[in-house]
Short mmCIF file of C-alpha atoms and ligand atoms in Angstrom, two decimals:
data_model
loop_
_atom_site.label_atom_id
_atom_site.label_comp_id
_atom_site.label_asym_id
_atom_site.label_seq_id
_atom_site.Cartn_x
_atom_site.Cartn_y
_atom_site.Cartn_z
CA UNK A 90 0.00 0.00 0.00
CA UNK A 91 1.21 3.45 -0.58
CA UNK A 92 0.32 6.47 0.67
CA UNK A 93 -1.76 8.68 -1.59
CA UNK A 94 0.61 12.04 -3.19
CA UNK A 95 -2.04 14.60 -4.17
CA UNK A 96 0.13 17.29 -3.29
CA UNK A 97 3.70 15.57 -5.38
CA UNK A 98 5.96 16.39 -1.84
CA UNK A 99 8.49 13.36 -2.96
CA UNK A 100 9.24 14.91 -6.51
CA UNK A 101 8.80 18.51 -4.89
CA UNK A 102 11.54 16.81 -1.95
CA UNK A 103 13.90 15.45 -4.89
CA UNK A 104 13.53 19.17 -7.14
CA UNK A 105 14.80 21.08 -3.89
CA UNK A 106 17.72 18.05 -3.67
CA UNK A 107 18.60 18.42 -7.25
CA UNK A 108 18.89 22.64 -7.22
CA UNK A 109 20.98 22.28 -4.17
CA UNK A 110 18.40 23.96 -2.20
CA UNK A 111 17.11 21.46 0.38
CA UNK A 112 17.70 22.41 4.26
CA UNK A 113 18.50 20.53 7.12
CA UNK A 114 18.46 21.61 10.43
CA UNK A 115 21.69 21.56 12.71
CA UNK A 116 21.03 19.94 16.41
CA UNK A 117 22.95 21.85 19.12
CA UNK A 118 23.77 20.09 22.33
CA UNK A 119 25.21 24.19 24.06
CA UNK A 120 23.15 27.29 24.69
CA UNK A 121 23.56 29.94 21.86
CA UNK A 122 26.65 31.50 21.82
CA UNK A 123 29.92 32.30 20.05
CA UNK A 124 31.25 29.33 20.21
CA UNK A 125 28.60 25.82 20.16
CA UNK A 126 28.82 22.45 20.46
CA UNK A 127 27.19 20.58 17.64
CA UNK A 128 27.54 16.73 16.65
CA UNK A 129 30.26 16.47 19.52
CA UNK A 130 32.30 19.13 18.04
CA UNK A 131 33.00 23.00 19.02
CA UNK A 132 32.30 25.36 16.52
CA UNK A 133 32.51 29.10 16.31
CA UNK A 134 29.31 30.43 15.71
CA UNK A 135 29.27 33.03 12.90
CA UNK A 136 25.83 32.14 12.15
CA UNK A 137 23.51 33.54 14.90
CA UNK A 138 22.08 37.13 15.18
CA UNK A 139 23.41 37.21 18.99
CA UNK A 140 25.03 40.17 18.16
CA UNK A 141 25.74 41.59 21.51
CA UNK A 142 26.31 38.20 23.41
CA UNK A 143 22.80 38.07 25.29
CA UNK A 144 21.17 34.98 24.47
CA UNK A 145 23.32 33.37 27.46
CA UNK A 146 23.70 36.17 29.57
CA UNK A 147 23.78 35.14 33.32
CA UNK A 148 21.65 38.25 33.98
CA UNK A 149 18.63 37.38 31.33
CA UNK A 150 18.47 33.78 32.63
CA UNK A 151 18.51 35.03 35.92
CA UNK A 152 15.53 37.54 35.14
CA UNK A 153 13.42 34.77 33.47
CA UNK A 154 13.60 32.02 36.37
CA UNK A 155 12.71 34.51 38.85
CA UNK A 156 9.63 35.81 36.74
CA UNK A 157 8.73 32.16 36.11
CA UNK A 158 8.85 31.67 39.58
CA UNK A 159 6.98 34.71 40.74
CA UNK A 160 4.37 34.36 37.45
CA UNK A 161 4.56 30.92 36.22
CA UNK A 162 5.38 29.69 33.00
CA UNK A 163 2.90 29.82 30.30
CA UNK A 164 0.70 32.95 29.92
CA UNK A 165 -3.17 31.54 29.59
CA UNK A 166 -4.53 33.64 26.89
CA UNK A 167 -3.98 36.36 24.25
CA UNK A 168 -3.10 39.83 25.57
CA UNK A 169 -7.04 40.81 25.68
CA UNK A 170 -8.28 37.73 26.98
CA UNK A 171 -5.93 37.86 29.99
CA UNK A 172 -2.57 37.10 29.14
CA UNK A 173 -1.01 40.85 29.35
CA UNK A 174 1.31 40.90 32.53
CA UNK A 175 2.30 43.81 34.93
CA UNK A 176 6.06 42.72 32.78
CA UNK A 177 4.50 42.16 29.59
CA UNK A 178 3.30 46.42 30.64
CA UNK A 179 6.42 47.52 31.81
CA UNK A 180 8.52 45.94 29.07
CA UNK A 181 6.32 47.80 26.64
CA UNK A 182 7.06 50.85 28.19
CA UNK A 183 10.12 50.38 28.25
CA UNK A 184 11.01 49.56 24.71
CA UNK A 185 8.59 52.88 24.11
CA UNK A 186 11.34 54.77 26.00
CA UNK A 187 14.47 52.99 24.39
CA UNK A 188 13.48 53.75 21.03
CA UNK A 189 11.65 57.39 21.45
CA UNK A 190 8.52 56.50 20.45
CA UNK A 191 4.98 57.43 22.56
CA UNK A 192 4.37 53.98 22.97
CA UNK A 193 4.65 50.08 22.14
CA UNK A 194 3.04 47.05 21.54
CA UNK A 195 4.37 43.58 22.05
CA UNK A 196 3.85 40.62 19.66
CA UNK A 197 4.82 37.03 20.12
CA UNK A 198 7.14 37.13 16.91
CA UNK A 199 8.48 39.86 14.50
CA UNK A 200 6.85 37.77 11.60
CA UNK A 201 3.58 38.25 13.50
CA UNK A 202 4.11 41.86 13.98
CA UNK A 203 4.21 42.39 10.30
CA UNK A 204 1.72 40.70 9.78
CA UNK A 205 -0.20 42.39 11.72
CA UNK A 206 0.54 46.10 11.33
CA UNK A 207 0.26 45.79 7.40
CA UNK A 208 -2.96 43.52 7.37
CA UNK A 209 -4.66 45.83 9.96
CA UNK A 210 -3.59 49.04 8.19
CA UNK A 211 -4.23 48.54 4.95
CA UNK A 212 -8.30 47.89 3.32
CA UNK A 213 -8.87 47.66 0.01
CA UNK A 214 -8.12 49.83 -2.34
CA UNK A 215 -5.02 51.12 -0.14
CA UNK A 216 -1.53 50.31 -1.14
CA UNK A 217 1.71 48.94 0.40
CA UNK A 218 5.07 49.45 -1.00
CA UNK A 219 8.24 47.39 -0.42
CA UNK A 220 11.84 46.93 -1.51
CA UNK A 221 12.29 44.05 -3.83
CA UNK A 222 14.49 42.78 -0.62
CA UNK A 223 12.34 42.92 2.09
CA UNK A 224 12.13 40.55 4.77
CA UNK A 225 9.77 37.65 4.05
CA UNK A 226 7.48 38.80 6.91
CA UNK A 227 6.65 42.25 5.73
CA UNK A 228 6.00 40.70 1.88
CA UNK A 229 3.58 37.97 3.37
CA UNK A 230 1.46 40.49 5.65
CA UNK A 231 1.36 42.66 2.21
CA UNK A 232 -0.47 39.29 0.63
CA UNK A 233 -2.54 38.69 3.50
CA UNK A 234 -3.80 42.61 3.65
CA UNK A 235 -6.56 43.68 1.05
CA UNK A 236 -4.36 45.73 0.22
CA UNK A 237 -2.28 46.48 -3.18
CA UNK A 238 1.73 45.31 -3.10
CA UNK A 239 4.29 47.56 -5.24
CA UNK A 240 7.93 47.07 -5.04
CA UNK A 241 10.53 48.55 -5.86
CA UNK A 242 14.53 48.65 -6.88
CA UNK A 243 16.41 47.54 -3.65
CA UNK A 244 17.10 50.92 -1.59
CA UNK A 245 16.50 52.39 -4.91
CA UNK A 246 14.59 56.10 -4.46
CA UNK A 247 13.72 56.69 -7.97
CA UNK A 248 12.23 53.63 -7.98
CA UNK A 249 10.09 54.14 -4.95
CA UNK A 250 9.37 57.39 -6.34
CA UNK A 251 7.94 56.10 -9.32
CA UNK A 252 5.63 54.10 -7.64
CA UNK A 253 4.50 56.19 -5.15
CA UNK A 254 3.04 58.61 -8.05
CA UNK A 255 1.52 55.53 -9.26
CA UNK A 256 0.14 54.35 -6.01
CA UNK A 257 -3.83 55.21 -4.67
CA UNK A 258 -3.46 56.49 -1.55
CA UNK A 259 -3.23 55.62 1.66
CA UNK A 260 0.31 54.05 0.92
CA UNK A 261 2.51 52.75 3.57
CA UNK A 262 6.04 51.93 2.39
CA UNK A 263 8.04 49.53 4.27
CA UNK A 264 10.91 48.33 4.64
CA UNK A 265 14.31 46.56 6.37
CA UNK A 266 16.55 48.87 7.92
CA UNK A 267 19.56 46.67 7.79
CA UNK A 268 18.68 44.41 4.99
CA UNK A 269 18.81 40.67 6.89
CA UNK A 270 20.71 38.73 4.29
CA UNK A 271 22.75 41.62 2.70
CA UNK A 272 23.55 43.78 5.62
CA UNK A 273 23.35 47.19 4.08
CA UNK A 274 20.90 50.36 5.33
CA UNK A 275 18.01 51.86 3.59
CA UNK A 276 18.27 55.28 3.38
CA UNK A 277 16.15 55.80 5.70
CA UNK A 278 16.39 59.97 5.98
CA UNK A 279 15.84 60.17 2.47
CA UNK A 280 12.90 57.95 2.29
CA UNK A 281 11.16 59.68 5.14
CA UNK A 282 11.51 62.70 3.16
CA UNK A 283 10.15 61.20 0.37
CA UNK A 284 7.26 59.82 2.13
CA UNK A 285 6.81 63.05 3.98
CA UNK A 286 6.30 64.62 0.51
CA UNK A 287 3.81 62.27 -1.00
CA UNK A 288 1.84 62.09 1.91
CA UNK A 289 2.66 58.40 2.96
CA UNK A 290 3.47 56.53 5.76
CA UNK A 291 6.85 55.03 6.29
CA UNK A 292 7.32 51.52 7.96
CA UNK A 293 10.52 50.35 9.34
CA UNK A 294 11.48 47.23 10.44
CA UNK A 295 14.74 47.28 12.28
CA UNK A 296 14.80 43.40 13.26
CA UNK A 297 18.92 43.96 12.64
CA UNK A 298 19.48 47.46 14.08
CA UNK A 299 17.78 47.37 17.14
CA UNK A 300 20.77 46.76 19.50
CA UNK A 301 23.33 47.57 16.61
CA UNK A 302 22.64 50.94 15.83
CA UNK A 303 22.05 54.36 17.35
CA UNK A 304 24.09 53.15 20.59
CA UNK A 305 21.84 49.86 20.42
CA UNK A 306 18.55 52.13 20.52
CA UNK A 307 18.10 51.07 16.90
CA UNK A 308 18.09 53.37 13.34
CA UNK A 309 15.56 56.17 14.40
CA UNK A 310 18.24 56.96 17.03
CA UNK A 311 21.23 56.75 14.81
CA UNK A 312 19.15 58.37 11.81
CA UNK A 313 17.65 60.87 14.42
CA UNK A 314 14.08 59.67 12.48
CA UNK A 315 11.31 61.79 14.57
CA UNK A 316 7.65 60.40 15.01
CA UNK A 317 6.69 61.88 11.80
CA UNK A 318 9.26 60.77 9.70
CA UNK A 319 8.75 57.40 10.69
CA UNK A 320 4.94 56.76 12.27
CA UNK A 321 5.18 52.60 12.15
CA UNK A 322 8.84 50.85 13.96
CA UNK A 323 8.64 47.39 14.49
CA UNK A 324 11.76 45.70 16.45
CA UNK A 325 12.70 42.34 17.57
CA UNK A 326 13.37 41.13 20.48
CA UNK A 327 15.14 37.83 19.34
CA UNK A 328 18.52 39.18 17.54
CA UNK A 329 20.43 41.43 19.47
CA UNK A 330 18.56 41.43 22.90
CA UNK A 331 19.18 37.80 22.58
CA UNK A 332 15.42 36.81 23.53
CA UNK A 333 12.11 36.49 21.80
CA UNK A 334 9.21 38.21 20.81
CA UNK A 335 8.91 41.90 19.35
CA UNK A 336 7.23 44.76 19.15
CA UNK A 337 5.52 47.97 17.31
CA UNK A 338 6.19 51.40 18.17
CA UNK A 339 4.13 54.61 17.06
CA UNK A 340 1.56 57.22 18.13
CA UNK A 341 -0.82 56.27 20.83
CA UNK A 342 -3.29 56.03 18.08
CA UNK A 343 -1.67 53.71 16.20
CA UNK A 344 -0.62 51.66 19.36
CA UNK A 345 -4.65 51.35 20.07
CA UNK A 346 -5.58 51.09 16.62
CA UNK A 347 -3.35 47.84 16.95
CA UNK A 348 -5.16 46.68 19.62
CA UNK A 349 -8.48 46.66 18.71
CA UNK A 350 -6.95 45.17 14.67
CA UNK A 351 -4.28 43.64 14.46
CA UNK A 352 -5.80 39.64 13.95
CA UNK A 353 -2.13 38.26 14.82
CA UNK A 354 -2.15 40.42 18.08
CA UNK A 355 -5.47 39.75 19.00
CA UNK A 356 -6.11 36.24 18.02
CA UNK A 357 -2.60 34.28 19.60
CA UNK A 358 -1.54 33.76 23.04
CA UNK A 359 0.78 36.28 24.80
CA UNK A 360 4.10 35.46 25.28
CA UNK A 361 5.39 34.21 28.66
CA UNK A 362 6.00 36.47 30.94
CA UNK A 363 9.13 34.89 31.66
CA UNK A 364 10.37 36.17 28.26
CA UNK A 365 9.15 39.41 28.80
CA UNK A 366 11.32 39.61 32.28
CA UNK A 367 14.46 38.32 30.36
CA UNK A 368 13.74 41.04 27.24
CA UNK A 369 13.47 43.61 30.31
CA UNK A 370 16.76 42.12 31.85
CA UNK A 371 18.63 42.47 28.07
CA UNK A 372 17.51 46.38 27.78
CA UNK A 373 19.28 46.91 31.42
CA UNK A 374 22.36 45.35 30.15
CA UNK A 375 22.11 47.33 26.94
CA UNK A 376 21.77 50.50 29.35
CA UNK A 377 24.62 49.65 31.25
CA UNK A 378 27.03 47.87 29.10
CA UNK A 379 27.38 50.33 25.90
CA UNK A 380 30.84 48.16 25.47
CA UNK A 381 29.05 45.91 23.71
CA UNK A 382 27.87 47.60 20.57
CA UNK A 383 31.33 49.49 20.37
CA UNK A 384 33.16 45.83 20.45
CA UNK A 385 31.10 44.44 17.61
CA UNK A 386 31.40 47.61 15.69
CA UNK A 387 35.16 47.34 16.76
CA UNK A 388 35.06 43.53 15.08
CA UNK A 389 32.72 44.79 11.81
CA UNK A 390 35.60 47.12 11.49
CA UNK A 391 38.83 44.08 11.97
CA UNK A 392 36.78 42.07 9.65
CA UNK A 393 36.06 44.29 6.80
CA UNK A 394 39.28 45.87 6.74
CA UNK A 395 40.49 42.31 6.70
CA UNK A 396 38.60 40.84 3.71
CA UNK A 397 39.09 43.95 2.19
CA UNK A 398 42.84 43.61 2.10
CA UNK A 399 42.42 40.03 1.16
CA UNK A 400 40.30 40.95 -1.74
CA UNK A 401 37.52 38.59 -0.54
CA UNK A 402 34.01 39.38 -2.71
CA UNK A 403 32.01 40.96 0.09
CA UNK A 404 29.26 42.56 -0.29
CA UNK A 405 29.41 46.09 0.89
CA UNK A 406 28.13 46.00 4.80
CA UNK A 407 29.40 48.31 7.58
CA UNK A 408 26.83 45.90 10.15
CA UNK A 409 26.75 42.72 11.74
CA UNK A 410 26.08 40.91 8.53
CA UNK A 411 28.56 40.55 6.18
CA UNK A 412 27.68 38.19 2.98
CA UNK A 413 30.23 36.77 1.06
CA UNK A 414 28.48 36.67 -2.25
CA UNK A 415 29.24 32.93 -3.72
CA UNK A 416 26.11 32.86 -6.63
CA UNK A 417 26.10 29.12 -6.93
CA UNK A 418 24.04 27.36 -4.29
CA UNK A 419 25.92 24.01 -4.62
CA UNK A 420 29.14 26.54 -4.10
CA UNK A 421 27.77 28.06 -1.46
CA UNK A 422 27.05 24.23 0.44
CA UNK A 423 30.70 23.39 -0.58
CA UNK A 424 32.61 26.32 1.01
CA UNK A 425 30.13 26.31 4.09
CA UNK A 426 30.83 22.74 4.58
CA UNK A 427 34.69 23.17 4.10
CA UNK A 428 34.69 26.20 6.58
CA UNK A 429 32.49 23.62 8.97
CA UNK A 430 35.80 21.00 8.70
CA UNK A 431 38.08 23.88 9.83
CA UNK A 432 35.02 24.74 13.24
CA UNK A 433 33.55 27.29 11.81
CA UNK A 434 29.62 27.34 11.62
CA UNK A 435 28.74 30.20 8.22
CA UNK A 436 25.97 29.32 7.18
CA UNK A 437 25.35 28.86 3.02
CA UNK A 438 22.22 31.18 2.24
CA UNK A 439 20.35 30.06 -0.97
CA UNK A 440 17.00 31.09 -3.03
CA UNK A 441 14.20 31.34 -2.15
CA UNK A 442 15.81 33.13 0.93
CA UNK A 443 17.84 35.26 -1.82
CA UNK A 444 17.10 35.96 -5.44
CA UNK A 445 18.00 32.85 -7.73
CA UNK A 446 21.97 32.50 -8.72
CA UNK A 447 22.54 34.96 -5.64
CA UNK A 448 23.54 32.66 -2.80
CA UNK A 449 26.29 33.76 -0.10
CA UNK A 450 27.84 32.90 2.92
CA UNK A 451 26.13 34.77 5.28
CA UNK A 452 28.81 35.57 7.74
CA UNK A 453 27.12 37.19 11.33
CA UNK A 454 29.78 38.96 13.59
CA UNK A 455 28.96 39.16 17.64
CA UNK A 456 30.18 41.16 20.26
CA UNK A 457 30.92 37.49 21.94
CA UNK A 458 33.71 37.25 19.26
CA UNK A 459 37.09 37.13 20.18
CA UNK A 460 39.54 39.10 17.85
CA UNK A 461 41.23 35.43 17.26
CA UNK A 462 37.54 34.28 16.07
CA UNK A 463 37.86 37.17 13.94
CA UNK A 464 41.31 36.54 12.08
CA UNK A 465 40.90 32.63 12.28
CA UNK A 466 37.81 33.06 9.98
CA UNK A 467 39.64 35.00 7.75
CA UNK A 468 42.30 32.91 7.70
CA UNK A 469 40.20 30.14 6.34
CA UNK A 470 38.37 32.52 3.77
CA UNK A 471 41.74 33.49 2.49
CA UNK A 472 42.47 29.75 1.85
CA UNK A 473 39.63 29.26 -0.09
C1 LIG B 681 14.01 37.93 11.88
C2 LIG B 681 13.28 38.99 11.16
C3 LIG B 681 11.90 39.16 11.34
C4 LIG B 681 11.08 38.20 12.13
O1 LIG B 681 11.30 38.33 13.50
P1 LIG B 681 11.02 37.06 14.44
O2 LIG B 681 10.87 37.65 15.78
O3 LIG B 681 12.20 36.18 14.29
O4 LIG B 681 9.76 36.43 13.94
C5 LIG B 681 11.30 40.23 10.72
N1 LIG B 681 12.00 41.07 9.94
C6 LIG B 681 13.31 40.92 9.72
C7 LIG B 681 14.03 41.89 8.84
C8 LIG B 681 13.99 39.87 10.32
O5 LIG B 681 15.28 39.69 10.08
#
């Protein structure tokens, strides 16, 4: 007897096999960290979006198994139905306060937040525009909206000019700060100013700058991006601050707007408030520790001045993320899995994830990084 195929998953399986595009999972046996144990073996990590070192920070651990202890573990319902926490509050005020903005809103993931903000924003008739690069996230809650979907030339203005004459109004544009698999910036100034001119909103989602830039209080800090400039911020809470969730920041109309609209806010339970306490734990460190983001910008800058020298084929990045651009996926798998022989975890980034014949090492530094780390990986990239 065999199973019935309606849906063709074995060929579908074998197609992904053949392109070099199927993906496995890796099974760690450490916490998350710069350096991991995996199959019985040490590896440094240059995969992760730990950037500051939190994920295993003595402090957030410590912050979550006294919340879970003082609130339990799970959370019992959605925000609204009764899941919202006196830390679930104060972490939203708090992020409000780290990143200038009136106020915030938490959401279980940064997938669901943009989801959420563009579905509940946008009826018919209204339109969302979005670099060709955008996150995943932001594209699907443009497809789930009733909205229209225009993109445009990667961090191209003329582009996004063109198509916001085009566009019936309201129009929200949207996009990646620092772009998450090529590491450069919008330009974020100039787009506001844009926006500000044709009367549309601007949306930025700074899953990769939050903790990075402006001092770790993300790009409207570093980009000194007022209210106005940009109404809709969305951050994450699972990168740099090295936990999980995220989180929308705005007006207090948009905040309640949220609240009464957004379906993946409304209609999912809360997160636990021991993950709330450990977000709240990772925003003190950020507070107190401003070492941190000057180390990994210190280690951006030893690394790019390093591959520069070397001549490597990186793609210009002055963050956290620096892709080696490779093309060939089956390339890609080969120098990923030679760098893995030599302990070093980079992982090989390939379409759908990045536009076809475009596939990279995508090579994440971390404050957690030695300067050894550093000059050991580009030791190995220079052998290559
Ligand atoms: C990771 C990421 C998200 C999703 O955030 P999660 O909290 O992991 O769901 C959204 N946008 C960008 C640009 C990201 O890199």
């Amino acid at each position: 007897w065999i199973m019935s195929d309606p849906f063709q998953l074995a060929q579908r399986l074998q197609a992904r096999r053949d392109q070099h595009l199927y993906r496995q999972r890796r099974v760690l046996e450490s916490p998350q960290q710069a350096h991991i144990q995996c199959d019985g073996k040490t590896l440094r990590n240059f995969s992760s979006n730990d950037y500051l070192g939190l994920a295993n920070h003595p402090a957030v651990i410590a912050a979550s198994q006294q919340a879970a202890v003082e609130y339990g573990f799970g959370s019992g319902a959605s925000h609204l139905v009764i899941g919202h926490s006196r830390l679930h509050h104060e972490l939203e005020e708090r992020l409000a306060e780290w990143v200038g903005r009136p106020r915030a809103l938490l959401f279980s993931t940064g997938y669901m937040a943009n989801l959420g903000v563009i579905s509940a924003l946008l009826e018919r008739g209204d339109t969302v525009v979005q670099d060709k690069l955008n996150h995943a996230s932001l594209l699907d809650g443009a497809q789930l909206s009733r909205g229209q979907l225009q993109r445009y030339q990667h961090n191209d203005l003329g582009s996004l000019q063109q198509r916001l004459q085009q566009a019936s109004s309201p129009v929200l544009v949207a996009t990646d700060s620092v772009f998450s698999m090529d590491g450069d910036i919008a330009p974020l100034q100039d787009m506001a100013h844009l926006c500000q001119q044709q009367n549309a909103w601007l949306m930025v989602d700074d899953a990769h700058g939050l903790g990075v830039l402006g001092q770790g209080h993300g790009c409207l800090r570093e980009y000194d991006l007022s209210l106005e400039q940009v109404p809709v911020y969305m951050g994450t809470l699972g990168k740099a601050l090295g936990s999980y969730g995220a989180f929308v920041a705005g007006s207090e109309d948009l905040i309640e707007f949220l609240i009464q609209s957004a379906r993946s806010y409304i209609y999912t339970t809360a997160m636990p408030p021991s993950v709330a306490a450990a977000s709240l734990a990772s925003l003190d460190i950020l507070s107190a520790e401003p070492w941190r983001v000057e180390r990994l910008q210190d280690l951006i800058g030893r690394f790019t001045r390093g591959a520069l020298a070397m001549g490597l084929p990186m793609m210009p990045s002055s963050t956290a993320i620096q892709p080696l651009l490779v093309n060939d996926s089956e390339r890609a798998l080969q120098l990923s899995a030679q760098l893995l022989e030599r302990g070093l975890l980079v992982g090989a980034i390939r379409p759908p994830t990045v536009p076809a014949n475009a596939a990279r090492l995508r090579i994440t530094l971390s404050a957690a990084h030695s300067e050894q780390d550093v000059d050991d990986l580009l030791d190995a990239l220079a052998s290559k």
